[in-house]
PDB file of C-alpha atoms in Angstrom:
ATOM      1  CA  MET A   1     -17.757   2.730  12.033  1.00 67.00           C
ATOM      2  CA  SER A   2     -14.787   4.767  11.862  1.00 84.00           C
ATOM      3  CA  LYS A   3     -13.224   5.888   8.583  1.00 94.00           C
ATOM      4  CA  VAL A   4     -10.299   4.065   7.284  1.00 97.00           C
ATOM      5  CA  LYS A   5      -7.391   6.427   5.808  1.00 98.00           C
ATOM      6  CA  ILE A   6      -5.646   5.605   2.873  1.00 98.00           C
ATOM      7  CA  THR A   7      -2.340   7.723   1.690  1.00 98.00           C
ATOM      8  CA  LYS A   8      -0.941   7.578  -1.397  1.00 98.00           C
ATOM      9  CA  TYR A   9       3.304   8.634  -1.209  1.00 97.00           C
ATOM     10  CA  ASP A  10       4.500  10.149  -3.852  1.00 97.00           C
ATOM     11  CA  ASP A  11       6.994   7.445  -5.657  1.00 98.00           C
ATOM     12  CA  GLY A  12       5.882   4.574  -2.790  1.00 97.00           C
ATOM     13  CA  PRO A  13       2.858   2.860  -1.578  1.00 98.00           C
ATOM     14  CA  PHE A  14      -0.418   3.146  -0.167  1.00 98.00           C
ATOM     15  CA  VAL A  15      -0.456   3.182   3.307  1.00 98.00           C
ATOM     16  CA  ILE A  16      -3.804   2.013   5.046  1.00 98.00           C
ATOM     17  CA  GLN A  17      -4.848   2.824   8.205  1.00 98.00           C
ATOM     18  CA  GLY A  18      -7.593   2.002  10.038  1.00 97.00           C
ATOM     19  CA  ASN A  19     -10.006  -1.025  10.823  1.00 96.00           C
ATOM     20  CA  PHE A  20     -10.109  -2.894   7.467  1.00 96.00           C
ATOM     21  CA  GLU A  21      -9.541  -6.030   5.941  1.00 97.00           C
ATOM     22  CA  LEU A  22      -7.835  -7.004   2.923  1.00 97.00           C
ATOM     23  CA  VAL A  23      -8.444 -10.109   1.501  1.00 98.00           C
ATOM     24  CA  ASP A  24      -6.816 -11.644  -1.961  1.00 98.00           C
ATOM     25  CA  GLY A  25      -8.638 -12.734  -5.389  1.00 97.00           C
ATOM     26  CA  SER A  26     -10.005 -15.973  -3.693  1.00 98.00           C
ATOM     27  CA  GLY A  27     -11.838 -14.372  -0.669  1.00 98.00           C
ATOM     28  CA  ASN A  28      -8.698 -15.365   1.552  1.00 98.00           C
ATOM     29  CA  ALA A  29      -8.024 -12.577   4.204  1.00 98.00           C
ATOM     30  CA  PHE A  30      -4.211 -11.241   4.500  1.00 98.00           C
ATOM     31  CA  GLN A  31      -3.145 -11.028   8.240  1.00 96.00           C
ATOM     32  CA  THR A  32      -2.508  -7.440   9.012  1.00 97.00           C
ATOM     33  CA  SER A  33      -2.409  -4.585  11.330  1.00 96.00           C
ATOM     34  CA  ASP A  34      -4.349  -1.438  11.849  1.00 96.00           C
ATOM     35  CA  THR A  35      -1.386   0.192   9.648  1.00 98.00           C
ATOM     36  CA  ILE A  36      -0.200  -1.351   6.369  1.00 98.00           C
ATOM     37  CA  ALA A  37       1.849  -0.375   3.192  1.00 98.00           C
ATOM     38  CA  VAL A  38       0.647  -1.993  -0.208  1.00 98.00           C
ATOM     39  CA  CYS A  39       3.186  -1.876  -2.675  1.00 98.00           C
ATOM     40  CA  ARG A  40       2.794   0.408  -6.153  1.00 98.00           C
ATOM     41  CA  CYS A  41       5.947  -0.610  -7.710  1.00 97.00           C
ATOM     42  CA  GLY A  42       5.237  -4.289  -8.330  1.00 97.00           C
ATOM     43  CA  ASN A  43       8.542  -5.529  -7.827  1.00 98.00           C
ATOM     44  CA  THR A  44       8.177  -6.187  -3.544  1.00 98.00           C
ATOM     45  CA  LYS A  45       9.492  -9.648  -2.526  1.00 98.00           C
ATOM     46  CA  THR A  46       6.296  -9.720   0.153  1.00 97.00           C
ATOM     47  CA  GLN A  47       3.687  -9.047  -2.400  1.00 97.00           C
ATOM     48  CA  PRO A  48       1.206  -7.389  -1.703  1.00 98.00           C
ATOM     49  CA  PHE A  49       2.933  -5.922   0.996  1.00 98.00           C
ATOM     50  CA  CYS A  50       5.750  -2.821   0.595  1.00 98.00           C
ATOM     51  CA  ASP A  51       9.102  -4.008   1.329  1.00 98.00           C
ATOM     52  CA  GLY A  52      10.811  -0.592   0.118  1.00 97.00           C
ATOM     53  CA  THR A  53      12.387  -1.643  -3.402  1.00 97.00           C
ATOM     54  CA  HIS A  54      10.253   1.088  -4.810  1.00 97.00           C
ATOM     55  CA  LYS A  55      13.499   3.231  -3.797  1.00 97.00           C
ATOM     56  CA  ALA A  56      15.931   0.689  -5.593  1.00 97.00           C
ATOM     57  CA  CYS A  57      14.094   0.424  -8.559  1.00 97.00           C
ATOM     58  CA  GLU A  58      13.602   4.164  -8.823  1.00 96.00           C
ATOM     59  CA  PHE A  59       9.912   4.335  -9.479  1.00 97.00           C
ATOM     60  CA  LYS A  60       8.053   6.976 -10.068  1.00 97.00           C
ATOM     61  CA  GLU A  61       4.715   8.250  -9.987  1.00 96.00           C
ATOM     62  CA  THR A  62       3.427  11.524  -8.268  1.00 94.00           C
ATOM     63  CA  SER A  63      -0.235  12.117  -9.087  1.00 94.00           C
ATOM     64  CA  SER A  64      -2.187  14.303  -6.814  1.00 94.00           C
ATOM     65  CA  ALA A  65      -5.847  14.900  -5.906  1.00 92.00           C
ATOM     66  CA  ARG A  66      -7.863  18.115  -7.552  1.00 88.00           C
TER      67      ARG A  66
END
């Protein structure tokens, strides 16, 4: 089984790459490809996916791994 990669972009989304399944709270699967961007700002019109709104709302979050 290959490893899934999740990249947290400063002031932006989580980008998920690999073989994965994204499900909602009821267990229903979203239709996805092998690369998606998941919203972190909460303002996207396409929840849970990023639509670039983080730029307009000036979302700021730059934590890093230690």
